[in-house]
Amino acid sequence: QDEWRITDTLSATVGLRYDYNTWIGNRLSPRGALIWQATPKTTFKALYGRAHRAPNSFERDYADGVSQVANPGLNSEAIDTAEFVTDYQLLPNTRLRAAAYAWDMDNVMKLGIDPISGLSQYQQSSNKVLARGVELSSDTTWDWGGRLRGSYGLQNAEQQGSHLPNSPYHLGKLNISIP
């Protein structure tokens, strides 16, 4: 990974990760960021990344012959992410953030049914999972150590035009920390 200061207010970061696993072989994961400090209180970021996850031994190799069969042919999942972020320092102790993102996931592993045995088996999905969303957040930290954080996100995650189960459209968080 390396960072370049293009101007006093603009920087770029580029990184490349190499992974090797005997089950899936070689994988390259590029990452990049373009960061613009527009004003002393406002920063804009454009981010891109690719990552992967190899199957674990349970997903790939577990077989009890009663409820599940192994799938040694599983490949890694992959995700491409793009995100645009705006950070604004409202007060010396308060930061606001707005973000918009897109995720494209390939080869997602999921529990399915083996067509030969009729038992459960982890399998690769041939359909992409697409997620799009926006998030707003605030973070205030006081000199005495207290902290208040909150966020609200709106997203849609779908596969073949259908919303994914257990994937919320709305997600809010509120955290309070007192020493």
GROMACS .gro file of N, CA and C in nm:
model
  537
    1GLN      N    1   0.085  -0.118   0.000
    1GLN     CA    2   0.000   0.000   0.000
    1GLN      C    3   0.089   0.123   0.000
    2ASP      N    4   0.043   0.227  -0.071
    2ASP     CA    5   0.119   0.351  -0.074
    2ASP      C    6   0.021   0.467  -0.082
    3GLU      N    7   0.066   0.581  -0.031
    3GLU     CA    8  -0.015   0.702  -0.033
    3GLU      C    9   0.063   0.812  -0.101
    4TRP      N   10  -0.007   0.889  -0.185
    4TRP     CA   11   0.055   1.001  -0.253
    4TRP      C   12  -0.020   1.128  -0.218
    5ARG      N   13   0.054   1.231  -0.185
    5ARG     CA   14  -0.004   1.363  -0.162
    5ARG      C   15   0.003   1.436  -0.295
    6ILE      N   16  -0.111   1.450  -0.363
    6ILE     CA   17  -0.117   1.511  -0.495
    6ILE      C   18  -0.107   1.663  -0.484
    7THR      N   19  -0.186   1.721  -0.393
    7THR     CA   20  -0.178   1.863  -0.359
    7THR      C   21  -0.188   1.873  -0.208
    8ASP      N   22  -0.190   1.993  -0.155
    8ASP     CA   23  -0.205   2.010  -0.010
    8ASP      C   24  -0.338   1.955   0.042
    9THR      N   25  -0.439   1.949  -0.044
    9THR     CA   26  -0.572   1.906   0.000
    9THR      C   27  -0.619   1.776  -0.064
   10LEU      N   28  -0.541   1.717  -0.153
   10LEU     CA   29  -0.582   1.596  -0.224
   10LEU      C   30  -0.477   1.487  -0.210
   11SER      N   31  -0.524   1.368  -0.171
   11SER     CA   32  -0.431   1.254  -0.160
   11SER      C   33  -0.496   1.130  -0.220
   12ALA      N   34  -0.412   1.036  -0.259
   12ALA     CA   35  -0.458   0.909  -0.315
   12ALA      C   36  -0.386   0.796  -0.242
   13THR      N   37  -0.459   0.691  -0.214
   13THR     CA   38  -0.401   0.572  -0.153
   13THR      C   39  -0.436   0.453  -0.241
   14VAL      N   40  -0.337   0.371  -0.274
   14VAL     CA   41  -0.357   0.253  -0.356
   14VAL      C   42  -0.290   0.136  -0.286
   15GLY      N   43  -0.362   0.023  -0.281
   15GLY     CA   44  -0.306  -0.095  -0.218
   15GLY      C   45  -0.342  -0.221  -0.295
   16LEU      N   46  -0.264  -0.324  -0.277
   16LEU     CA   47  -0.290  -0.452  -0.341
   16LEU      C   48  -0.252  -0.561  -0.242
   17ARG      N   49  -0.346  -0.652  -0.219
   17ARG     CA   50  -0.321  -0.764  -0.128
   17ARG      C   51  -0.320  -0.892  -0.211
   18TYR      N   52  -0.223  -0.979  -0.181
   18TYR     CA   53  -0.212  -1.108  -0.249
   18TYR      C   54  -0.235  -1.217  -0.145
   19ASP      N   55  -0.323  -1.310  -0.179
   19ASP     CA   56  -0.349  -1.426  -0.091
   19ASP      C   57  -0.333  -1.554  -0.171
   20TYR      N   58  -0.282  -1.656  -0.103
   20TYR     CA   59  -0.274  -1.789  -0.163
   20TYR      C   60  -0.329  -1.889  -0.063
   21ASN      N   61  -0.414  -1.977  -0.113
   21ASN     CA   62  -0.474  -2.082  -0.031
   21ASN      C   63  -0.474  -2.207  -0.117
   22THR      N   64  -0.436  -2.321  -0.064
   22THR     CA   65  -0.429  -2.444  -0.143
   22THR      C   66  -0.565  -2.485  -0.197
   23TRP      N   67  -0.674  -2.444  -0.134
   23TRP     CA   68  -0.808  -2.480  -0.183
   23TRP      C   69  -0.850  -2.395  -0.301
   24ILE      N   70  -0.816  -2.265  -0.299
   24ILE     CA   71  -0.868  -2.173  -0.401
   24ILE      C   72  -0.761  -2.112  -0.490
   25GLY      N   73  -0.636  -2.130  -0.456
   25GLY     CA   74  -0.527  -2.075  -0.537
   25GLY      C   75  -0.496  -1.930  -0.505
   26ASN      N   76  -0.458  -1.853  -0.608
   26ASN     CA   77  -0.416  -1.713  -0.593
   26ASN      C   78  -0.535  -1.618  -0.600
   27ARG      N   79  -0.531  -1.513  -0.518
   27ARG     CA   80  -0.631  -1.407  -0.524
   27ARG      C   81  -0.562  -1.273  -0.503
   28LEU      N   82  -0.599  -1.173  -0.585
   28LEU     CA   83  -0.551  -1.037  -0.570
   28LEU      C   84  -0.669  -0.950  -0.525
   29SER      N   85  -0.645  -0.865  -0.428
   29SER     CA   86  -0.748  -0.776  -0.376
   29SER      C   87  -0.698  -0.632  -0.382
   30PRO      N   88  -0.738  -0.557  -0.485
   30PRO     CA   89  -0.696  -0.416  -0.495
   30PRO      C   90  -0.783  -0.325  -0.408
   31ARG      N   91  -0.727  -0.214  -0.365
   31ARG     CA   92  -0.799  -0.113  -0.288
   31ARG      C   93  -0.749   0.024  -0.331
   32GLY      N   94  -0.839   0.123  -0.324
   32GLY     CA   95  -0.797   0.257  -0.359
   32GLY      C   96  -0.885   0.361  -0.293
   33ALA      N   97  -0.827   0.478  -0.269
   33ALA     CA   98  -0.901   0.588  -0.209
   33ALA      C   99  -0.849   0.719  -0.265
   34LEU      N  100  -0.943   0.810  -0.288
   34LEU     CA  101  -0.911   0.946  -0.327
   34LEU      C  102  -0.975   1.035  -0.221
   35ILE      N  103  -0.893   1.115  -0.151
   35ILE     CA  104  -0.941   1.194  -0.036
   35ILE      C  105  -0.912   1.341  -0.062
   36TRP      N  106  -1.018   1.420  -0.051
   36TRP     CA  107  -1.008   1.565  -0.073
   36TRP      C  108  -1.052   1.638   0.052
   37GLN      N  109  -0.960   1.712   0.113
   37GLN     CA  110  -0.988   1.798   0.228
   37GLN      C  111  -1.035   1.932   0.172
   38ALA      N  112  -1.166   1.942   0.141
   38ALA     CA  113  -1.221   2.060   0.072
   38ALA      C  114  -1.208   2.186   0.156
   39THR      N  115  -1.234   2.174   0.286
   39THR     CA  116  -1.218   2.286   0.380
   39THR      C  117  -1.159   2.226   0.507
   40PRO      N  118  -1.117   2.308   0.603
   40PRO     CA  119  -1.066   2.250   0.728
   40PRO      C  120  -1.170   2.163   0.801
   41LYS      N  121  -1.299   2.182   0.771
   41LYS     CA  122  -1.403   2.105   0.839
   41LYS      C  123  -1.469   1.998   0.751
   42THR      N  124  -1.440   1.997   0.621
   42THR     CA  125  -1.511   1.908   0.528
   42THR      C  126  -1.414   1.823   0.448
   43THR      N  127  -1.439   1.692   0.447
   43THR     CA  128  -1.358   1.598   0.371
   43THR      C  129  -1.449   1.511   0.285
   44PHE      N  130  -1.407   1.490   0.160
   44PHE     CA  131  -1.479   1.401   0.069
   44PHE      C  132  -1.387   1.282   0.037
   45LYS      N  133  -1.445   1.162   0.033
   45LYS     CA  134  -1.367   1.042   0.005
   45LYS      C  135  -1.439   0.958  -0.101
   46ALA      N  136  -1.364   0.907  -0.197
   46ALA     CA  137  -1.412   0.808  -0.293
   46ALA      C  138  -1.328   0.683  -0.269
   47LEU      N  139  -1.394   0.572  -0.239
   47LEU     CA  140  -1.324   0.449  -0.199
   47LEU      C  141  -1.366   0.332  -0.288
   48TYR      N  142  -1.272   0.245  -0.317
   48TYR     CA  143  -1.300   0.123  -0.391
   48TYR      C  144  -1.220   0.010  -0.329
   49GLY      N  145  -1.278  -0.109  -0.327
   49GLY     CA  146  -1.204  -0.225  -0.277
   49GLY      C  147  -1.262  -0.354  -0.331
   50ARG      N  148  -1.178  -0.454  -0.335
   50ARG     CA  149  -1.221  -0.590  -0.369
   50ARG      C  150  -1.165  -0.682  -0.261
   51ALA      N  151  -1.247  -0.775  -0.219
   51ALA     CA  152  -1.204  -0.870  -0.117
   51ALA      C  153  -1.261  -1.007  -0.151
   52HIS      N  154  -1.210  -1.108  -0.083
   52HIS     CA  155  -1.262  -1.243  -0.101
   52HIS      C  156  -1.263  -1.315   0.032
   53ARG      N  157  -1.341  -1.422   0.038
   53ARG     CA  158  -1.344  -1.509   0.155
   53ARG      C  159  -1.343  -1.652   0.108
   54ALA      N  160  -1.241  -1.725   0.149
   54ALA     CA  161  -1.232  -1.867   0.114
   54ALA      C  162  -1.329  -1.946   0.202
   55PRO      N  163  -1.378  -2.059   0.153
   55PRO     CA  164  -1.465  -2.140   0.237
   55PRO      C  165  -1.387  -2.192   0.358
   56ASN      N  166  -1.455  -2.202   0.471
   56ASN     CA  167  -1.388  -2.261   0.587
   56ASN      C  168  -1.402  -2.414   0.580
   57SER      N  169  -1.334  -2.486   0.667
   57SER     CA  170  -1.333  -2.632   0.660
   57SER      C  171  -1.471  -2.692   0.685
   58PHE      N  172  -1.555  -2.626   0.766
   58PHE     CA  173  -1.690  -2.678   0.789
   58PHE      C  174  -1.772  -2.669   0.660
   59GLU      N  175  -1.766  -2.554   0.592
   59GLU     CA  176  -1.844  -2.536   0.469
   59GLU      C  177  -1.795  -2.630   0.359
   60ARG      N  178  -1.667  -2.653   0.354
   60ARG     CA  179  -1.607  -2.730   0.245
   60ARG      C  180  -1.603  -2.880   0.273
   61ASP      N  181  -1.565  -2.920   0.396
   61ASP     CA  182  -1.531  -3.060   0.422
   61ASP      C  183  -1.624  -3.137   0.515
   62TYR      N  184  -1.713  -3.067   0.588
   62TYR     CA  185  -1.793  -3.140   0.687
   62TYR      C  186  -1.893  -3.232   0.618
   63ALA      N  187  -1.895  -3.356   0.660
   63ALA     CA  188  -1.990  -3.455   0.610
   63ALA      C  189  -2.014  -3.555   0.721
   64ASP      N  190  -2.140  -3.569   0.762
   64ASP     CA  191  -2.171  -3.670   0.862
   64ASP      C  192  -2.254  -3.784   0.803
   65GLY      N  193  -2.293  -3.770   0.673
   65GLY     CA  194  -2.370  -3.875   0.608
   65GLY      C  195  -2.515  -3.882   0.651
   66VAL      N  196  -2.554  -3.800   0.747
   66VAL     CA  197  -2.691  -3.800   0.798
   66VAL      C  198  -2.762  -3.669   0.764
   67SER      N  199  -2.690  -3.558   0.786
   67SER     CA  200  -2.754  -3.428   0.763
   67SER      C  201  -2.681  -3.343   0.661
   68GLN      N  202  -2.554  -3.372   0.635
   68GLN     CA  203  -2.477  -3.285   0.546
   68GLN      C  204  -2.370  -3.363   0.473
   69VAL      N  205  -2.343  -3.321   0.347
   69VAL     CA  206  -2.234  -3.378   0.269
   69VAL      C  207  -2.133  -3.267   0.238
   70ALA      N  208  -2.010  -3.307   0.216
   70ALA     CA  209  -1.901  -3.212   0.187
   70ALA      C  210  -1.913  -3.159   0.045
   71ASN      N  211  -1.844  -3.046   0.021
   71ASN     CA  212  -1.834  -2.991  -0.114
   71ASN      C  213  -1.692  -2.939  -0.134
   72PRO      N  214  -1.598  -3.029  -0.167
   72PRO     CA  215  -1.458  -2.986  -0.184
   72PRO      C  216  -1.436  -2.895  -0.304
   73GLY      N  217  -1.537  -2.874  -0.388
   73GLY     CA  218  -1.523  -2.786  -0.505
   73GLY      C  219  -1.561  -2.641  -0.480
   74LEU      N  220  -1.591  -2.604  -0.353
   74LEU     CA  221  -1.627  -2.465  -0.325
   74LEU      C  222  -1.512  -2.371  -0.356
   75ASN      N  223  -1.545  -2.257  -0.415
   75ASN     CA  224  -1.448  -2.151  -0.442
   75ASN      C  225  -1.471  -2.036  -0.345
   76SER      N  226  -1.391  -1.934  -0.356
   76SER     CA  227  -1.406  -1.821  -0.265
   76SER      C  228  -1.519  -1.729  -0.311
   77GLU      N  229  -1.579  -1.661  -0.214
   77GLU     CA  230  -1.674  -1.554  -0.242
   77GLU      C  231  -1.591  -1.430  -0.275
   78ALA      N  232  -1.649  -1.337  -0.351
   78ALA     CA  233  -1.580  -1.213  -0.383
   78ALA      C  234  -1.677  -1.097  -0.370
   79ILE      N  235  -1.624  -0.981  -0.331
   79ILE     CA  236  -1.706  -0.861  -0.321
   79ILE      C  237  -1.628  -0.742  -0.374
   80ASP      N  238  -1.696  -0.662  -0.454
   80ASP     CA  239  -1.644  -0.534  -0.501
   80ASP      C  240  -1.725  -0.425  -0.432
   81THR      N  241  -1.657  -0.327  -0.374
   81THR     CA  242  -1.725  -0.221  -0.301
   81THR      C  243  -1.683  -0.085  -0.355
   82ALA      N  244  -1.781   0.005  -0.361
   82ALA     CA  245  -1.755   0.145  -0.395
   82ALA      C  246  -1.830   0.229  -0.294
   83GLU      N  247  -1.765   0.334  -0.244
   83GLU     CA  248  -1.827   0.416  -0.140
   83GLU      C  249  -1.786   0.562  -0.159
   84PHE      N  250  -1.882   0.651  -0.137
   84PHE     CA  251  -1.857   0.794  -0.137
   84PHE      C  252  -1.895   0.847   0.000
   85VAL      N  253  -1.802   0.917   0.065
   85VAL     CA  254  -1.821   0.959   0.204
   85VAL      C  255  -1.794   1.109   0.215
   86THR      N  256  -1.877   1.175   0.294
   86THR     CA  257  -1.854   1.315   0.329
   86THR      C  258  -1.847   1.323   0.480
   87ASP      N  259  -1.738   1.379   0.533
   87ASP     CA  260  -1.722   1.403   0.677
   87ASP      C  261  -1.724   1.553   0.701
   88TYR      N  262  -1.796   1.593   0.805
   88TYR     CA  263  -1.806   1.735   0.839
   88TYR      C  264  -1.791   1.752   0.989
   89GLN      N  265  -1.701   1.840   1.031
   89GLN     CA  266  -1.681   1.867   1.173
   89GLN      C  267  -1.770   1.985   1.210
   90LEU      N  268  -1.886   1.954   1.267
   90LEU     CA  269  -1.985   2.056   1.303
   90LEU      C  270  -1.935   2.145   1.416
   91LEU      N  271  -1.882   2.080   1.520
   91LEU     CA  272  -1.824   2.147   1.636
   91LEU      C  273  -1.690   2.081   1.666
   92PRO      N  274  -1.607   2.141   1.751
   92PRO     CA  275  -1.478   2.076   1.780
   92PRO      C  276  -1.492   1.932   1.832
   93ASN      N  277  -1.605   1.901   1.894
   93ASN     CA  278  -1.622   1.766   1.950
   93ASN      C  279  -1.729   1.685   1.876
   94THR      N  280  -1.783   1.734   1.764
   94THR     CA  281  -1.892   1.666   1.694
   94THR      C  282  -1.861   1.652   1.545
   95ARG      N  283  -1.869   1.528   1.498
   95ARG     CA  284  -1.849   1.498   1.356
   95ARG      C  285  -1.977   1.440   1.297
   96LEU      N  286  -2.008   1.481   1.175
   96LEU     CA  287  -2.121   1.426   1.100
   96LEU      C  288  -2.065   1.354   0.978
   97ARG      N  289  -2.134   1.248   0.936
   97ARG     CA  290  -2.089   1.172   0.820
   97ARG      C  291  -2.210   1.131   0.737
   98ALA      N  292  -2.195   1.142   0.605
   98ALA     CA  293  -2.293   1.089   0.510
   98ALA      C  294  -2.217   0.998   0.414
   99ALA      N  295  -2.274   0.883   0.386
   99ALA     CA  296  -2.208   0.787   0.298
   99ALA      C  297  -2.310   0.722   0.206
  100ALA      N  298  -2.268   0.695   0.083
  100ALA     CA  299  -2.346   0.617  -0.012
  100ALA      C  300  -2.256   0.504  -0.060
  101TYR      N  301  -2.311   0.383  -0.073
  101TYR     CA  302  -2.227   0.270  -0.109
  101TYR      C  303  -2.298   0.174  -0.203
  102ALA      N  304  -2.217   0.093  -0.269
  102ALA     CA  305  -2.265  -0.015  -0.357
  102ALA      C  306  -2.173  -0.135  -0.337
  103TRP      N  307  -2.233  -0.250  -0.318
  103TRP     CA  308  -2.159  -0.376  -0.305
  103TRP      C  309  -2.209  -0.472  -0.411
  104ASP      N  310  -2.118  -0.539  -0.480
  104ASP     CA  311  -2.152  -0.646  -0.574
  104ASP      C  312  -2.080  -0.771  -0.528
  105MET      N  313  -2.157  -0.873  -0.491
  105MET     CA  314  -2.099  -0.996  -0.438
  105MET      C  315  -2.121  -1.111  -0.537
  106ASP      N  316  -2.015  -1.188  -0.561
  106ASP     CA  317  -2.018  -1.302  -0.652
  106ASP      C  318  -1.987  -1.430  -0.577
  107ASN      N  319  -2.037  -1.541  -0.630
  107ASN     CA  320  -2.006  -1.675  -0.577
  107ASN      C  321  -2.038  -1.689  -0.429
  108VAL      N  322  -2.147  -1.631  -0.385
  108VAL     CA  323  -2.185  -1.635  -0.244
  108VAL      C  324  -2.213  -1.780  -0.204
  109MET      N  325  -2.155  -1.823  -0.093
  109MET     CA  326  -2.178  -1.958  -0.041
  109MET      C  327  -2.305  -1.958   0.042
  110LYS      N  328  -2.388  -2.059   0.020
  110LYS     CA  329  -2.510  -2.072   0.097
  110LYS      C  330  -2.542  -2.220   0.115
  111LEU      N  331  -2.619  -2.249   0.216
  111LEU     CA  332  -2.658  -2.387   0.243
  111LEU      C  333  -2.770  -2.425   0.147
  112GLY      N  334  -2.747  -2.531   0.071
  112GLY     CA  335  -2.845  -2.579  -0.024
  112GLY      C  336  -2.865  -2.728  -0.007
  113ILE      N  337  -2.921  -2.792  -0.109
  113ILE     CA  338  -2.947  -2.936  -0.106
  113ILE      C  339  -2.865  -3.004  -0.215
  114ASP      N  340  -2.788  -3.105  -0.176
  114ASP     CA  341  -2.712  -3.184  -0.272
  114ASP      C  342  -2.809  -3.265  -0.357
  115PRO      N  343  -2.804  -3.250  -0.492
  115PRO     CA  344  -2.901  -3.320  -0.575
  115PRO      C  345  -2.887  -3.472  -0.575
  116ILE      N  346  -2.771  -3.523  -0.540
  116ILE     CA  347  -2.750  -3.668  -0.541
  116ILE      C  348  -2.799  -3.732  -0.412
  117SER      N  349  -2.757  -3.677  -0.297
  117SER     CA  350  -2.792  -3.740  -0.168
  117SER      C  351  -2.919  -3.683  -0.106
  118GLY      N  352  -2.957  -3.562  -0.146
  118GLY     CA  353  -3.073  -3.497  -0.084
  118GLY      C  354  -3.041  -3.436   0.051
  119LEU      N  355  -2.913  -3.436   0.089
  119LEU     CA  356  -2.871  -3.381   0.218
  119LEU      C  357  -2.824  -3.236   0.201
  120SER      N  358  -2.812  -3.165   0.311
  120SER     CA  359  -2.763  -3.028   0.309
  120SER      C  360  -2.618  -3.025   0.260
  121GLN      N  361  -2.587  -2.917   0.187
  121GLN     CA  362  -2.451  -2.900   0.136
  121GLN      C  363  -2.429  -2.751   0.108
  122TYR      N  364  -2.312  -2.701   0.144
  122TYR     CA  365  -2.277  -2.564   0.108
  122TYR      C  366  -2.247  -2.559  -0.040
  123GLN      N  367  -2.311  -2.462  -0.109
  123GLN     CA  368  -2.298  -2.450  -0.253
  123GLN      C  369  -2.273  -2.304  -0.291
  124GLN      N  370  -2.224  -2.286  -0.412
  124GLN     CA  371  -2.196  -2.153  -0.465
  124GLN      C  372  -2.319  -2.105  -0.542
  125SER      N  373  -2.359  -1.983  -0.519
  125SER     CA  374  -2.469  -1.925  -0.595
  125SER      C  375  -2.413  -1.866  -0.724
  126SER      N  376  -2.482  -1.887  -0.834
  126SER     CA  377  -2.437  -1.831  -0.962
  126SER      C  378  -2.492  -1.689  -0.983
  127ASN      N  379  -2.579  -1.644  -0.894
  127ASN     CA  380  -2.640  -1.512  -0.907
  127ASN      C  381  -2.570  -1.412  -0.816
  128LYS      N  382  -2.546  -1.292  -0.870
  128LYS     CA  383  -2.484  -1.185  -0.792
  128LYS      C  384  -2.579  -1.137  -0.683
  129VAL      N  385  -2.521  -1.092  -0.573
  129VAL     CA  386  -2.595  -1.020  -0.470
  129VAL      C  387  -2.553  -0.874  -0.483
  130LEU      N  388  -2.652  -0.786  -0.495
  130LEU     CA  389  -2.626  -0.643  -0.508
  130LEU      C  390  -2.682  -0.572  -0.387
  131ALA      N  391  -2.604  -0.484  -0.327
  131ALA     CA  392  -2.650  -0.403  -0.214
  131ALA      C  393  -2.619  -0.258  -0.244
  132ARG      N  394  -2.716  -0.174  -0.219
  132ARG     CA  395  -2.702  -0.030  -0.237
  132ARG      C  396  -2.758   0.037  -0.113
  133GLY      N  397  -2.691   0.143  -0.067
  133GLY     CA  398  -2.743   0.207   0.052
  133GLY      C  399  -2.680   0.342   0.081
  134VAL      N  400  -2.740   0.408   0.179
  134VAL     CA  401  -2.689   0.535   0.231
  134VAL      C  402  -2.692   0.529   0.383
  135GLU      N  403  -2.603   0.603   0.446
  135GLU     CA  404  -2.597   0.607   0.592
  135GLU      C  405  -2.562   0.747   0.639
  136LEU      N  406  -2.629   0.791   0.744
  136LEU     CA  407  -2.599   0.918   0.810
  136LEU      C  408  -2.559   0.886   0.953
  137SER      N  409  -2.456   0.956   1.003
  137SER     CA  410  -2.412   0.929   1.140
  137SER      C  411  -2.358   1.055   1.205
  138SER      N  412  -2.357   1.050   1.337
  138SER     CA  413  -2.306   1.160   1.418
  138SER      C  414  -2.225   1.101   1.534
  139ASP      N  415  -2.119   1.170   1.572
  139ASP     CA  416  -2.033   1.124   1.681
  139ASP      C  417  -1.990   1.246   1.763
  140THR      N  418  -2.027   1.249   1.890
  140THR     CA  419  -1.987   1.358   1.981
  140THR      C  420  -1.911   1.298   2.098
  141THR      N  421  -1.792   1.354   2.127
  141THR     CA  422  -1.711   1.311   2.241
  141THR      C  423  -1.680   1.434   2.326
  142TRP      N  424  -1.713   1.426   2.454
  142TRP     CA  425  -1.690   1.538   2.544
  142TRP      C  426  -1.555   1.525   2.615
  143ASP      N  427  -1.501   1.638   2.662
  143ASP     CA  428  -1.372   1.640   2.731
  143ASP      C  429  -1.370   1.549   2.853
  144TRP      N  430  -1.483   1.533   2.920
  144TRP     CA  431  -1.490   1.451   3.041
  144TRP      C  432  -1.497   1.301   3.011
  145GLY      N  433  -1.497   1.264   2.880
  145GLY     CA  434  -1.488   1.123   2.842
  145GLY      C  435  -1.618   1.062   2.793
  146GLY      N  436  -1.728   1.132   2.806
  146GLY     CA  437  -1.854   1.079   2.756
  146GLY      C  438  -1.859   1.083   2.604
  147ARG      N  439  -1.935   0.990   2.546
  147ARG     CA  440  -1.944   0.984   2.401
  147ARG      C  441  -2.086   0.943   2.361
  148LEU      N  442  -2.138   1.009   2.259
  148LEU     CA  443  -2.269   0.979   2.203
  148LEU      C  444  -2.253   0.959   2.053
  149ARG      N  445  -2.294   0.840   2.006
  149ARG     CA  446  -2.286   0.809   1.863
  149ARG      C  447  -2.422   0.759   1.818
  150GLY      N  448  -2.459   0.799   1.698
  150GLY     CA  449  -2.584   0.751   1.641
  150GLY      C  450  -2.573   0.742   1.491
  151SER      N  451  -2.648   0.649   1.432
  151SER     CA  452  -2.648   0.637   1.287
  151SER      C  453  -2.780   0.581   1.239
  152TYR      N  454  -2.810   0.611   1.114
  152TYR     CA  455  -2.929   0.557   1.049
  152TYR      C  456  -2.889   0.519   0.907
  153GLY      N  457  -2.924   0.397   0.869
  153GLY     CA  458  -2.891   0.349   0.735
  153GLY      C  459  -3.015   0.301   0.663
  154LEU      N  460  -3.016   0.324   0.535
  154LEU     CA  461  -3.123   0.278   0.446
  154LEU      C  462  -3.055   0.201   0.335
  155GLN      N  463  -3.095   0.073   0.317
  155GLN     CA  464  -3.028  -0.008   0.216
  155GLN      C  465  -3.124  -0.107   0.152
  156ASN      N  466  -3.082  -0.159   0.038
  156ASN     CA  467  -3.153  -0.267  -0.028
  156ASN      C  468  -3.049  -0.368  -0.074
  157ALA      N  469  -3.066  -0.492  -0.034
  157ALA     CA  470  -2.979  -0.601  -0.077
  157ALA      C  471  -3.067  -0.703  -0.147
  158GLU      N  472  -3.028  -0.736  -0.271
  158GLU     CA  473  -3.113  -0.826  -0.348
  158GLU      C  474  -3.031  -0.922  -0.432
  159GLN      N  475  -3.098  -1.031  -0.468
  159GLN     CA  476  -3.041  -1.131  -0.556
  159GLN      C  477  -3.149  -1.164  -0.659
  160GLN      N  478  -3.119  -1.151  -0.786
  160GLN     CA  479  -3.214  -1.173  -0.895
  160GLN      C  480  -3.341  -1.091  -0.876
  161GLY      N  481  -3.327  -0.968  -0.830
  161GLY     CA  482  -3.441  -0.879  -0.815
  161GLY      C  483  -3.525  -0.902  -0.691
  162SER      N  484  -3.489  -0.999  -0.608
  162SER     CA  485  -3.565  -1.025  -0.485
  162SER      C  486  -3.484  -0.983  -0.364
  163HIS      N  487  -3.551  -0.915  -0.270
  163HIS     CA  488  -3.484  -0.869  -0.148
  163HIS      C  489  -3.435  -0.989  -0.068
  164LEU      N  490  -3.313  -0.979  -0.013
  164LEU     CA  491  -3.258  -1.088   0.066
  164LEU      C  492  -3.327  -1.097   0.202
  165PRO      N  493  -3.363  -1.216   0.245
  165PRO     CA  494  -3.421  -1.230   0.379
  165PRO      C  495  -3.316  -1.197   0.485
  166ASN      N  496  -3.360  -1.151   0.598
  166ASN     CA  497  -3.272  -1.114   0.710
  166ASN      C  498  -3.179  -1.000   0.675
  167SER      N  499  -3.215  -0.917   0.578
  167SER     CA  500  -3.138  -0.800   0.542
  167SER      C  501  -3.230  -0.679   0.559
  168PRO      N  502  -3.207  -0.599   0.662
  168PRO     CA  503  -3.300  -0.490   0.690
  168PRO      C  504  -3.294  -0.378   0.586
  169TYR      N  505  -3.408  -0.317   0.561
  169TYR     CA  506  -3.412  -0.196   0.479
  169TYR      C  507  -3.364  -0.076   0.560
  170HIS      N  508  -3.398  -0.074   0.688
  170HIS     CA  509  -3.365   0.037   0.778
  170HIS      C  510  -3.284  -0.018   0.895
  171LEU      N  511  -3.180   0.054   0.934
  171LEU     CA  512  -3.100   0.014   1.050
  171LEU      C  513  -3.054   0.136   1.124
  172GLY      N  514  -3.089   0.146   1.251
  172GLY     CA  515  -3.048   0.258   1.333
  172GLY      C  516  -2.970   0.209   1.454
  173LYS      N  517  -2.874   0.289   1.498
  173LYS     CA  518  -2.794   0.256   1.617
  173LYS      C  519  -2.778   0.380   1.702
  174LEU      N  520  -2.776   0.360   1.830
  174LEU     CA  521  -2.749   0.468   1.924
  174LEU      C  522  -2.661   0.412   2.035
  175ASN      N  523  -2.544   0.471   2.054
  175ASN     CA  524  -2.448   0.426   2.156
  175ASN      C  525  -2.416   0.541   2.249
  176ILE      N  526  -2.420   0.512   2.377
  176ILE     CA  527  -2.382   0.610   2.478
  176ILE      C  528  -2.274   0.548   2.566
  177SER      N  529  -2.164   0.618   2.583
  177SER     CA  530  -2.055   0.570   2.668
  177SER      C  531  -2.028   0.675   2.774
  178ILE      N  532  -2.022   0.628   2.899
  178ILE     CA  533  -1.993   0.717   3.011
  178ILE      C  534  -1.882   0.650   3.092
  179PRO      N  535  -1.773   0.723   3.118
  179PRO     CA  536  -1.663   0.660   3.193
  179PRO      C  537  -1.703   0.634   3.338
   0.00000   0.00000   0.00000
